[in-house]
Amino acid sequence: MQNGLRIETRGLTKRFGTFTAVNKLNLRIEPGESYGFLGPNGAGKTTTILMLLGIHKPTHGQVLINDQVVRSDAFALKRRIGVVAESQTFYDEMSAWEYLMFFARLFSVNEPEKRGQALLEQVDLWEWRDVLVGGYSAGMKKKLGFARALVHSPDLLILDEPVSGLDPFGIIQVREMLKAEQAKGRTLLISSHILSEVERTVNRVGIIANGRLIMQDDMENVRQKVSGFERIELTFASLDETAVQEIGKLPFVQRIDRDGNSISLLTKDDTDYREAVGRFVLEKRLILLEMKKAEKNLEEAFVTITENNLAHLAGKGKE
Amino acid sequence: MENTKAPNYRWHAIDSLQDRASQSKLWGLGVFISMTIAFALSSILLVNAMRYTETNLLMIEKQPLLISILANGILVSLYLALLASISVSRELDKGTLETLLYGPVDELTYILGGFIAHVKVFSLTLLGALIWSNLCVWLLNLSFRLDILGLLLASLFMAAELIAFGLFSAIWGGKTRNALINFILIVLFLGGVQIADFIVSGLVQIQTSTISDPLIVIRNVLASLNSTIRWISPFSQVQRAMQALINQQTGEFILNMGLMLLECALLLVGAILLLKKKGVRGVA
């Protein structure tokens, strides 16, 4: 079991001219935690990550990793961090093996050949190890980027959009790798807008929009905090169009989607309307096979939270 | 997994970077082609010097090898400085430098790694020059003097200065094309003024010119330019170092070597500070 690193930002702000990319960001990620950093495109996720890595200097505020200020020459600290960037670049004239061995040497990895082979086998690139990286597909490069980030067994893994460019099989592979890294006690910071992916990998989430952290909580609490609607799914023995229209006219129904004999209701608020729906079904003598409240996925939660907060911020701006 | 025996993280990183960069240069054909061209040119210069001695019935040519060795050093170091500039600006352009900076590499480490790699490759080409000069000494029955070693050392200092300038122009230019244009224009300017001054001053001396002759004006402008840039031009510095060796002026030789070293250090510090200021993404 390894010791993950703690990340803390205090009033972290980054301005590019008059544009504020990150605004007074206060994050705290505990050692061994798997943290999802979410936000729409342009929210400030990558800028925050670049400040965490010492690539961008903050305009105000501080980044602390294990209570140490991150500077570009913090070698001992940087040797404990692995990074998978959103847009990765490689030395195209090197083979995957040469590339990995170069980074293994840079990070002073013990038994680099053994480690390199294990990682390339894990990402299914062992057979392609002698091919020049320039000839790799985007997905293969992404996997090689994972191998590079893990070659020195880092205590903190920072991943910016880790599954973009990967096929479904690659996504499953990466997910398994991340779970394995988390099980070893490493801290994971995963920035993504593919929310369903983060939902399965992280145990805490921070949502950023317009450079501000608008929510930070446990995964479960984030789901519960999402208010404003519920989704009820019903399956009938048979269903005609009139019945569907009548259900759609119920006062608490916002939207109705039909798929054969199944319908999905989106309610106008977060009250549990299953009893009301049950009474209506009995009244109309419909044969109901199944009724359940659908678990909200993070995609819906994310859209709701960011939309509400952006509207709130816009309202504040007008005042 | 990490080897805790690594004594100094910065030096370890510099060593890893310089090894990768020098290996890639030595496995390529470019260095060997430039060396071949340089040796061919040096041989032509040497043959011409020998013919000149013969035709003018001179008994002694003080050091016929020095000019050839100097020409060889200038050509190879220019090629390596250009390579240094291209490789750094390509890393900036492509973003591979950013990936390095995620790890145990900072601006100083990166610049020093690139600098040492190219100086190392040049040192290896100097070995070739030493073998070539020994071969000439043996074949042409010339005398081998320690001046040759002094000039090889001066060539190394000049190459270091040019490579440092190549690195500086890469960071300064940002994009590969801009870096190349900056490098080539400045080198052409420094070398061009020196050569033009040499040619024009020779022409004016052999003419019976009046004071209003436009050639005189050009000569004066070039002479004043040359007197200024001779303190900063590596070509001028190495030439003066060579002259000092021939005239056995140790002080002058040390002064020019010191100037090359100082300029090299200033260019390296400038490159590091500029990279820190500009950042790898072009915004600080």
mmCIF file of C-alpha atoms in Angstrom, chain A:
data_model
loop_
_atom_site.group_PDB
_atom_site.id
_atom_site.type_symbol
_atom_site.label_atom_id
_atom_site.label_comp_id
_atom_site.label_asym_id
_atom_site.label_seq_id
_atom_site.Cartn_x
_atom_site.Cartn_y
_atom_site.Cartn_z
ATOM 1 C CA MET A 1 0.000 0.000 0.000
ATOM 2 C CA GLN A 2 1.409 3.373 -0.978
ATOM 3 C CA ASN A 3 0.854 6.810 0.433
ATOM 4 C CA GLY A 4 -1.147 9.005 -1.872
ATOM 5 C CA LEU A 5 -0.469 12.728 -1.945
ATOM 6 C CA ARG A 6 -2.712 15.474 -0.592
ATOM 7 C CA ILE A 7 -3.694 18.315 -2.907
ATOM 8 C CA GLU A 8 -4.810 21.658 -1.594
ATOM 9 C CA THR A 9 -5.470 24.934 -3.379
ATOM 10 C CA ARG A 10 -6.076 28.175 -1.498
ATOM 11 C CA GLY A 11 -7.839 30.982 -3.311
ATOM 12 C CA LEU A 12 -6.282 29.819 -6.554
ATOM 13 C CA THR A 13 -6.826 32.390 -9.287
ATOM 14 C CA LYS A 14 -5.525 32.612 -12.836
ATOM 15 C CA ARG A 15 -6.133 35.547 -15.121
ATOM 16 C CA PHE A 16 -5.132 35.871 -18.755
ATOM 17 C CA GLY A 17 -5.380 39.610 -19.352
ATOM 18 C CA THR A 18 -8.920 40.537 -18.396
ATOM 19 C CA PHE A 19 -10.203 36.970 -18.637
ATOM 20 C CA THR A 20 -10.386 35.059 -15.363
ATOM 21 C CA ALA A 21 -9.909 31.371 -16.123
ATOM 22 C CA VAL A 22 -9.872 30.200 -12.495
ATOM 23 C CA ASN A 23 -11.425 32.223 -9.716
ATOM 24 C CA LYS A 24 -10.569 31.772 -6.022
ATOM 25 C CA LEU A 25 -10.571 27.996 -6.206
ATOM 26 C CA ASN A 26 -10.349 26.130 -2.910
ATOM 27 C CA LEU A 27 -9.856 22.403 -3.356
ATOM 28 C CA ARG A 28 -8.814 19.769 -0.870
ATOM 29 C CA ILE A 29 -8.168 16.235 -2.015
ATOM 30 C CA GLU A 30 -7.079 13.780 0.652
ATOM 31 C CA PRO A 31 -4.392 11.113 0.182
ATOM 32 C CA GLY A 32 -5.766 7.986 -1.463
ATOM 33 C CA GLU A 33 -8.886 9.752 -2.645
ATOM 34 C CA SER A 34 -10.265 9.454 -6.156
ATOM 35 C CA TYR A 35 -11.546 12.888 -7.078
ATOM 36 C CA GLY A 36 -13.595 13.800 -10.132
ATOM 37 C CA PHE A 37 -13.003 17.326 -11.405
ATOM 38 C CA LEU A 38 -15.948 18.161 -13.592
ATOM 39 C CA GLY A 39 -17.008 21.057 -15.677
ATOM 40 C CA PRO A 40 -18.071 22.057 -19.162
ATOM 41 C CA ASN A 41 -15.466 22.946 -21.772
ATOM 42 C CA GLY A 42 -13.668 26.175 -20.883
ATOM 43 C CA ALA A 43 -14.626 25.924 -17.206
ATOM 44 C CA GLY A 44 -11.002 26.150 -16.035
ATOM 45 C CA LYS A 45 -10.176 22.478 -15.404
ATOM 46 C CA THR A 46 -7.035 22.263 -17.538
ATOM 47 C CA THR A 47 -5.764 25.645 -16.301
ATOM 48 C CA THR A 48 -6.173 24.400 -12.727
ATOM 49 C CA ILE A 49 -4.278 21.210 -13.539
ATOM 50 C CA LEU A 50 -1.466 23.187 -15.183
ATOM 51 C CA MET A 51 -1.190 25.283 -12.019
ATOM 52 C CA LEU A 52 -1.110 22.112 -9.911
ATOM 53 C CA LEU A 53 1.839 20.956 -12.005
ATOM 54 C CA GLY A 54 3.666 24.273 -11.835
ATOM 55 C CA ILE A 55 3.344 24.856 -15.603
ATOM 56 C CA HIS A 56 1.206 27.965 -15.119
ATOM 57 C CA LYS A 57 1.952 30.358 -12.291
ATOM 58 C CA PRO A 58 -1.161 31.386 -10.346
ATOM 59 C CA THR A 59 -2.112 35.059 -10.479
ATOM 60 C CA HIS A 60 -3.200 34.753 -6.840
ATOM 61 C CA GLY A 61 -3.439 31.967 -4.327
ATOM 62 C CA GLN A 62 -1.430 28.865 -3.694
ATOM 63 C CA VAL A 63 -1.144 25.236 -4.700
ATOM 64 C CA LEU A 64 0.099 22.837 -2.055
ATOM 65 C CA ILE A 65 0.847 19.185 -2.628
ATOM 66 C CA ASN A 66 1.578 17.419 0.641
ATOM 67 C CA ASP A 67 1.856 20.889 2.205
ATOM 68 C CA GLN A 68 4.643 21.807 -0.228
ATOM 69 C CA VAL A 69 4.379 24.670 -2.693
ATOM 70 C CA VAL A 70 4.624 23.327 -6.233
ATOM 71 C CA ARG A 71 7.454 24.874 -8.228
ATOM 72 C CA SER A 72 8.943 23.723 -11.502
ATOM 73 C CA ASP A 73 12.133 22.654 -9.667
ATOM 74 C CA ALA A 74 10.351 20.634 -6.955
ATOM 75 C CA PHE A 75 12.030 17.487 -8.307
ATOM 76 C CA ALA A 76 11.388 15.171 -5.359
ATOM 77 C CA LEU A 77 7.692 16.032 -5.461
ATOM 78 C CA LYS A 78 7.341 15.869 -9.242
ATOM 79 C CA ARG A 79 8.930 12.422 -9.238
ATOM 80 C CA ARG A 80 5.844 11.251 -7.288
ATOM 81 C CA ILE A 81 3.318 12.598 -9.795
ATOM 82 C CA GLY A 82 2.097 10.940 -12.983
ATOM 83 C CA VAL A 83 0.218 12.915 -15.611
ATOM 84 C CA VAL A 84 -2.000 11.984 -18.531
ATOM 85 C CA ALA A 85 -2.657 15.251 -20.342
ATOM 86 C CA GLU A 86 -5.679 15.979 -22.515
ATOM 87 C CA SER A 87 -3.599 16.481 -25.659
ATOM 88 C CA GLN A 88 -0.547 14.298 -25.364
ATOM 89 C CA THR A 89 2.559 14.692 -27.438
ATOM 90 C CA PHE A 90 5.247 12.107 -28.076
ATOM 91 C CA TYR A 91 8.625 11.763 -29.730
ATOM 92 C CA ASP A 92 7.363 10.307 -32.992
ATOM 93 C CA GLU A 93 10.843 9.192 -34.040
ATOM 94 C CA MET A 94 11.146 6.882 -31.011
ATOM 95 C CA SER A 95 9.604 3.448 -30.595
ATOM 96 C CA ALA A 96 7.186 2.920 -27.713
ATOM 97 C CA TRP A 97 9.835 0.900 -25.915
ATOM 98 C CA GLU A 98 12.533 3.574 -26.312
ATOM 99 C CA TYR A 99 10.043 6.205 -25.218
ATOM 100 C CA LEU A 100 9.052 4.324 -22.082
ATOM 101 C CA MET A 101 12.658 3.474 -21.216
ATOM 102 C CA PHE A 102 13.623 7.140 -21.568
ATOM 103 C CA PHE A 103 11.002 8.146 -19.009
ATOM 104 C CA ALA A 104 11.897 5.180 -16.788
ATOM 105 C CA ARG A 105 15.473 6.466 -16.726
ATOM 106 C CA LEU A 106 14.344 10.044 -16.122
ATOM 107 C CA PHE A 107 12.378 8.857 -13.075
ATOM 108 C CA SER A 108 15.161 6.456 -11.929
ATOM 109 C CA VAL A 109 12.900 3.402 -12.084
ATOM 110 C CA ASN A 110 14.363 0.189 -10.702
ATOM 111 C CA GLU A 111 14.294 -2.721 -13.156
ATOM 112 C CA PRO A 112 12.928 -0.507 -15.951
ATOM 113 C CA GLU A 113 12.672 -3.336 -18.517
ATOM 114 C CA LYS A 114 10.497 -5.416 -16.210
ATOM 115 C CA ARG A 115 8.272 -2.456 -15.373
ATOM 116 C CA GLY A 116 8.074 -1.368 -19.016
ATOM 117 C CA GLN A 117 7.078 -4.820 -20.204
ATOM 118 C CA ALA A 118 4.393 -5.146 -17.509
ATOM 119 C CA LEU A 119 2.880 -1.793 -18.440
ATOM 120 C CA LEU A 120 2.973 -2.327 -22.200
ATOM 121 C CA GLU A 121 1.341 -5.720 -21.747
ATOM 122 C CA GLN A 122 -1.295 -4.127 -19.540
ATOM 123 C CA VAL A 123 -2.225 -1.625 -22.250
ATOM 124 C CA ASP A 124 -1.914 -4.184 -25.080
ATOM 125 C CA LEU A 125 1.045 -2.464 -26.728
ATOM 126 C CA TRP A 126 3.723 -5.076 -26.042
ATOM 127 C CA GLU A 127 3.549 -6.463 -29.564
ATOM 128 C CA TRP A 128 3.850 -2.947 -30.950
ATOM 129 C CA ARG A 129 6.750 -1.917 -28.733
ATOM 130 C CA ASP A 130 9.267 -1.587 -31.574
ATOM 131 C CA VAL A 131 6.966 0.413 -33.851
ATOM 132 C CA LEU A 132 7.705 4.142 -34.041
ATOM 133 C CA VAL A 133 5.226 6.175 -31.999
ATOM 134 C CA GLY A 134 4.614 8.343 -35.072
ATOM 135 C CA GLY A 135 2.818 5.362 -36.619
ATOM 136 C CA TYR A 136 0.505 4.840 -33.642
ATOM 137 C CA SER A 137 -3.234 5.582 -33.728
ATOM 138 C CA ALA A 138 -4.697 8.185 -31.335
ATOM 139 C CA GLY A 139 -5.986 5.406 -29.056
ATOM 140 C CA MET A 140 -2.602 3.664 -28.956
ATOM 141 C CA LYS A 141 -0.904 6.944 -28.122
ATOM 142 C CA LYS A 142 -3.370 7.509 -25.321
ATOM 143 C CA LYS A 143 -2.540 4.087 -23.887
ATOM 144 C CA LEU A 144 1.175 4.757 -24.211
ATOM 145 C CA GLY A 145 0.574 8.004 -22.326
ATOM 146 C CA PHE A 146 -0.966 5.936 -19.512
ATOM 147 C CA ALA A 147 2.029 3.627 -19.471
ATOM 148 C CA ARG A 148 4.371 6.634 -19.304
ATOM 149 C CA ALA A 149 2.366 8.218 -16.481
ATOM 150 C CA LEU A 150 2.506 4.980 -14.475
ATOM 151 C CA VAL A 151 6.088 3.936 -15.243
ATOM 152 C CA HIS A 152 7.445 5.338 -11.960
ATOM 153 C CA SER A 153 4.471 4.137 -9.874
ATOM 154 C CA PRO A 154 3.403 7.667 -8.891
ATOM 155 C CA ASP A 155 1.610 8.456 -5.645
ATOM 156 C CA LEU A 156 -0.561 11.038 -7.371
ATOM 157 C CA LEU A 157 -2.087 10.485 -10.772
ATOM 158 C CA ILE A 158 -3.514 13.499 -12.587
ATOM 159 C CA LEU A 159 -5.645 12.674 -15.601
ATOM 160 C CA ASP A 160 -7.116 15.268 -17.916
ATOM 161 C CA GLU A 161 -9.901 13.803 -20.061
ATOM 162 C CA PRO A 162 -8.353 10.340 -19.731
ATOM 163 C CA VAL A 163 -10.678 8.377 -22.006
ATOM 164 C CA SER A 164 -11.108 10.783 -24.884
ATOM 165 C CA GLY A 165 -9.962 9.106 -28.092
ATOM 166 C CA LEU A 166 -10.305 5.590 -26.700
ATOM 167 C CA ASP A 167 -12.625 2.893 -28.049
ATOM 168 C CA PRO A 168 -15.082 1.196 -25.616
ATOM 169 C CA PHE A 169 -12.630 -1.629 -24.997
ATOM 170 C CA GLY A 170 -9.872 0.867 -24.218
ATOM 171 C CA ILE A 171 -12.213 2.740 -21.865
ATOM 172 C CA ILE A 172 -12.864 -0.467 -19.907
ATOM 173 C CA GLN A 173 -9.105 -1.158 -19.792
ATOM 174 C CA VAL A 174 -8.367 2.326 -18.456
ATOM 175 C CA ARG A 175 -11.169 2.097 -15.920
ATOM 176 C CA GLU A 176 -9.729 -1.152 -14.593
ATOM 177 C CA MET A 177 -6.256 0.381 -14.414
ATOM 178 C CA LEU A 178 -7.546 3.372 -12.486
ATOM 179 C CA LYS A 179 -9.383 1.143 -10.033
ATOM 180 C CA ALA A 180 -6.197 -0.849 -9.518
ATOM 181 C CA GLU A 181 -4.214 2.339 -8.891
ATOM 182 C CA GLN A 182 -6.811 3.544 -6.413
ATOM 183 C CA ALA A 183 -6.688 0.211 -4.610
ATOM 184 C CA LYS A 184 -2.946 0.766 -4.134
ATOM 185 C CA GLY A 185 -3.725 3.900 -2.125
ATOM 186 C CA ARG A 186 -2.791 6.432 -4.776
ATOM 187 C CA THR A 187 -4.539 9.747 -5.089
ATOM 188 C CA LEU A 188 -6.376 10.208 -8.374
ATOM 189 C CA LEU A 189 -7.510 13.504 -9.826
ATOM 190 C CA ILE A 190 -9.630 12.886 -12.894
ATOM 191 C CA SER A 191 -10.793 15.802 -14.940
ATOM 192 C CA SER A 192 -13.473 14.962 -17.447
ATOM 193 C CA HIS A 193 -16.612 15.979 -19.189
ATOM 194 C CA ILE A 194 -17.507 12.356 -19.927
ATOM 195 C CA LEU A 195 -19.454 12.237 -16.739
ATOM 196 C CA SER A 196 -20.566 8.643 -16.821
ATOM 197 C CA GLU A 197 -16.880 7.656 -16.789
ATOM 198 C CA VAL A 198 -16.063 9.721 -13.718
ATOM 199 C CA GLU A 199 -19.179 8.470 -11.976
ATOM 200 C CA ARG A 200 -17.828 4.917 -12.004
ATOM 201 C CA THR A 201 -14.302 5.751 -10.926
ATOM 202 C CA VAL A 202 -14.376 8.530 -8.342
ATOM 203 C CA ASN A 203 -15.709 8.785 -4.801
ATOM 204 C CA ARG A 204 -15.771 12.583 -4.556
ATOM 205 C CA VAL A 205 -16.619 15.248 -7.076
ATOM 206 C CA GLY A 206 -15.931 18.925 -7.567
ATOM 207 C CA ILE A 207 -17.841 20.796 -10.231
ATOM 208 C CA ILE A 208 -16.303 23.886 -11.756
ATOM 209 C CA ALA A 209 -18.011 26.401 -14.034
ATOM 210 C CA ASN A 210 -16.709 29.776 -15.181
ATOM 211 C CA GLY A 211 -13.573 29.199 -13.104
ATOM 212 C CA ARG A 212 -15.502 28.791 -9.841
ATOM 213 C CA LEU A 213 -16.025 25.665 -7.827
ATOM 214 C CA ILE A 214 -19.785 25.457 -7.607
ATOM 215 C CA MET A 215 -20.079 22.134 -5.804
ATOM 216 C CA GLN A 216 -17.781 19.738 -4.009
ATOM 217 C CA ASP A 217 -19.108 16.676 -2.274
ATOM 218 C CA ASP A 218 -19.191 12.898 -2.096
ATOM 219 C CA MET A 219 -20.472 11.211 -5.222
ATOM 220 C CA GLU A 220 -23.627 10.013 -3.462
ATOM 221 C CA ASN A 221 -24.387 13.415 -1.931
ATOM 222 C CA VAL A 222 -23.985 15.113 -5.296
ATOM 223 C CA ARG A 223 -26.654 12.866 -6.713
ATOM 224 C CA GLN A 224 -28.932 13.621 -3.750
ATOM 225 C CA LYS A 225 -28.310 17.339 -3.917
ATOM 226 C CA VAL A 226 -29.628 17.477 -7.438
ATOM 227 C CA SER A 227 -33.067 18.834 -7.105
ATOM 228 C CA GLY A 228 -35.691 19.905 -9.529
ATOM 229 C CA PHE A 229 -36.841 16.642 -11.105
ATOM 230 C CA GLU A 230 -37.213 12.907 -10.763
ATOM 231 C CA ARG A 231 -37.492 10.245 -13.399
ATOM 232 C CA ILE A 232 -40.114 7.482 -13.086
ATOM 233 C CA GLU A 233 -40.023 4.509 -15.416
ATOM 234 C CA LEU A 234 -43.147 2.431 -16.081
ATOM 235 C CA THR A 235 -43.665 -0.757 -18.071
ATOM 236 C CA PHE A 236 -47.214 -1.804 -19.078
ATOM 237 C CA ALA A 237 -48.648 -5.038 -20.515
ATOM 238 C CA SER A 238 -50.048 -2.933 -23.337
ATOM 239 C CA LEU A 239 -50.235 0.762 -23.950
ATOM 240 C CA ASP A 240 -52.213 2.891 -26.370
ATOM 241 C CA GLU A 241 -51.532 6.432 -27.492
ATOM 242 C CA THR A 242 -54.550 7.883 -25.623
ATOM 243 C CA ALA A 243 -53.221 6.540 -22.321
ATOM 244 C CA VAL A 244 -49.814 8.012 -23.034
ATOM 245 C CA GLN A 245 -51.364 11.407 -23.766
ATOM 246 C CA GLU A 246 -53.452 11.288 -20.581
ATOM 247 C CA ILE A 247 -50.392 10.459 -18.477
ATOM 248 C CA GLY A 248 -48.572 13.306 -20.163
ATOM 249 C CA LYS A 249 -51.342 15.687 -19.060
ATOM 250 C CA LEU A 250 -50.855 14.896 -15.354
ATOM 251 C CA PRO A 251 -49.984 18.177 -13.565
ATOM 252 C CA PHE A 252 -46.612 17.035 -12.229
ATOM 253 C CA VAL A 253 -45.313 15.621 -15.525
ATOM 254 C CA GLN A 254 -42.732 17.752 -17.318
ATOM 255 C CA ARG A 255 -41.924 15.379 -20.167
ATOM 256 C CA ILE A 256 -42.871 11.904 -21.285
ATOM 257 C CA ASP A 257 -40.824 9.544 -23.462
ATOM 258 C CA ARG A 258 -42.306 6.348 -24.877
ATOM 259 C CA ASP A 259 -40.443 3.240 -25.913
ATOM 260 C CA GLY A 260 -42.924 0.499 -26.924
ATOM 261 C CA ASN A 261 -44.893 -0.435 -23.820
ATOM 262 C CA SER A 262 -42.535 1.459 -21.531
ATOM 263 C CA ILE A 263 -42.646 5.141 -20.675
ATOM 264 C CA SER A 264 -40.319 7.418 -18.805
ATOM 265 C CA LEU A 265 -41.727 10.404 -16.915
ATOM 266 C CA LEU A 266 -39.698 13.445 -15.994
ATOM 267 C CA THR A 267 -41.394 15.247 -13.093
ATOM 268 C CA LYS A 268 -41.503 18.993 -12.508
ATOM 269 C CA ASP A 269 -40.011 18.747 -8.995
ATOM 270 C CA ASP A 270 -38.226 16.228 -6.816
ATOM 271 C CA THR A 271 -41.347 14.927 -4.996
ATOM 272 C CA ASP A 272 -41.893 11.191 -5.207
ATOM 273 C CA TYR A 273 -45.014 10.924 -7.430
ATOM 274 C CA ARG A 274 -45.106 7.139 -7.676
ATOM 275 C CA GLU A 275 -48.228 6.895 -5.500
ATOM 276 C CA ALA A 276 -50.062 9.430 -7.662
ATOM 277 C CA VAL A 277 -48.999 7.580 -10.796
ATOM 278 C CA GLY A 278 -50.188 4.285 -9.261
ATOM 279 C CA ARG A 279 -53.636 5.745 -8.504
ATOM 280 C CA PHE A 280 -53.930 7.082 -12.044
ATOM 281 C CA VAL A 281 -52.992 3.683 -13.495
ATOM 282 C CA LEU A 282 -55.654 1.961 -11.349
ATOM 283 C CA GLU A 283 -58.229 4.550 -12.341
ATOM 284 C CA LYS A 284 -57.537 3.959 -16.022
ATOM 285 C CA ARG A 285 -57.446 0.162 -15.511
ATOM 286 C CA LEU A 286 -54.064 -0.154 -17.144
ATOM 287 C CA ILE A 287 -52.026 -3.302 -16.471
ATOM 288 C CA LEU A 288 -48.763 -2.134 -14.911
ATOM 289 C CA LEU A 289 -45.904 -4.652 -14.937
ATOM 290 C CA GLU A 290 -43.225 -2.499 -13.345
ATOM 291 C CA MET A 291 -42.734 0.973 -11.874
ATOM 292 C CA LYS A 292 -39.450 2.335 -10.556
ATOM 293 C CA LYS A 293 -37.775 5.598 -9.741
ATOM 294 C CA ALA A 294 -34.742 5.806 -11.985
ATOM 295 C CA GLU A 295 -31.428 6.514 -10.390
ATOM 296 C CA LYS A 296 -30.194 9.826 -11.738
ATOM 297 C CA ASN A 297 -26.906 9.646 -13.487
ATOM 298 C CA LEU A 298 -24.238 12.252 -13.070
ATOM 299 C CA GLU A 299 -24.846 13.564 -16.562
ATOM 300 C CA GLU A 300 -28.258 14.855 -15.492
ATOM 301 C CA ALA A 301 -26.919 16.045 -12.160
ATOM 302 C CA PHE A 302 -24.092 17.895 -13.832
ATOM 303 C CA VAL A 303 -26.331 19.650 -16.345
ATOM 304 C CA THR A 304 -28.789 20.635 -13.619
ATOM 305 C CA ILE A 305 -26.125 21.911 -11.238
ATOM 306 C CA THR A 306 -24.196 23.910 -13.799
ATOM 307 C CA GLU A 307 -27.326 25.346 -15.421
ATOM 308 C CA ASN A 308 -28.755 26.405 -12.049
ATOM 309 C CA ASN A 309 -25.506 27.938 -10.917
ATOM 310 C CA LEU A 310 -24.769 29.671 -14.180
ATOM 311 C CA ALA A 311 -28.297 31.137 -14.134
ATOM 312 C CA HIS A 312 -27.734 32.187 -10.532
ATOM 313 C CA LEU A 313 -24.405 33.801 -11.388
ATOM 314 C CA ALA A 314 -25.961 35.546 -14.405
ATOM 315 C CA GLY A 315 -28.758 36.835 -12.131
ATOM 316 C CA LYS A 316 -26.172 38.189 -9.714
ATOM 317 C CA GLY A 317 -24.398 39.884 -12.592
ATOM 318 C CA LYS A 318 -27.590 41.707 -13.640
ATOM 319 C CA GLU A 319 -28.169 42.948 -10.100
#
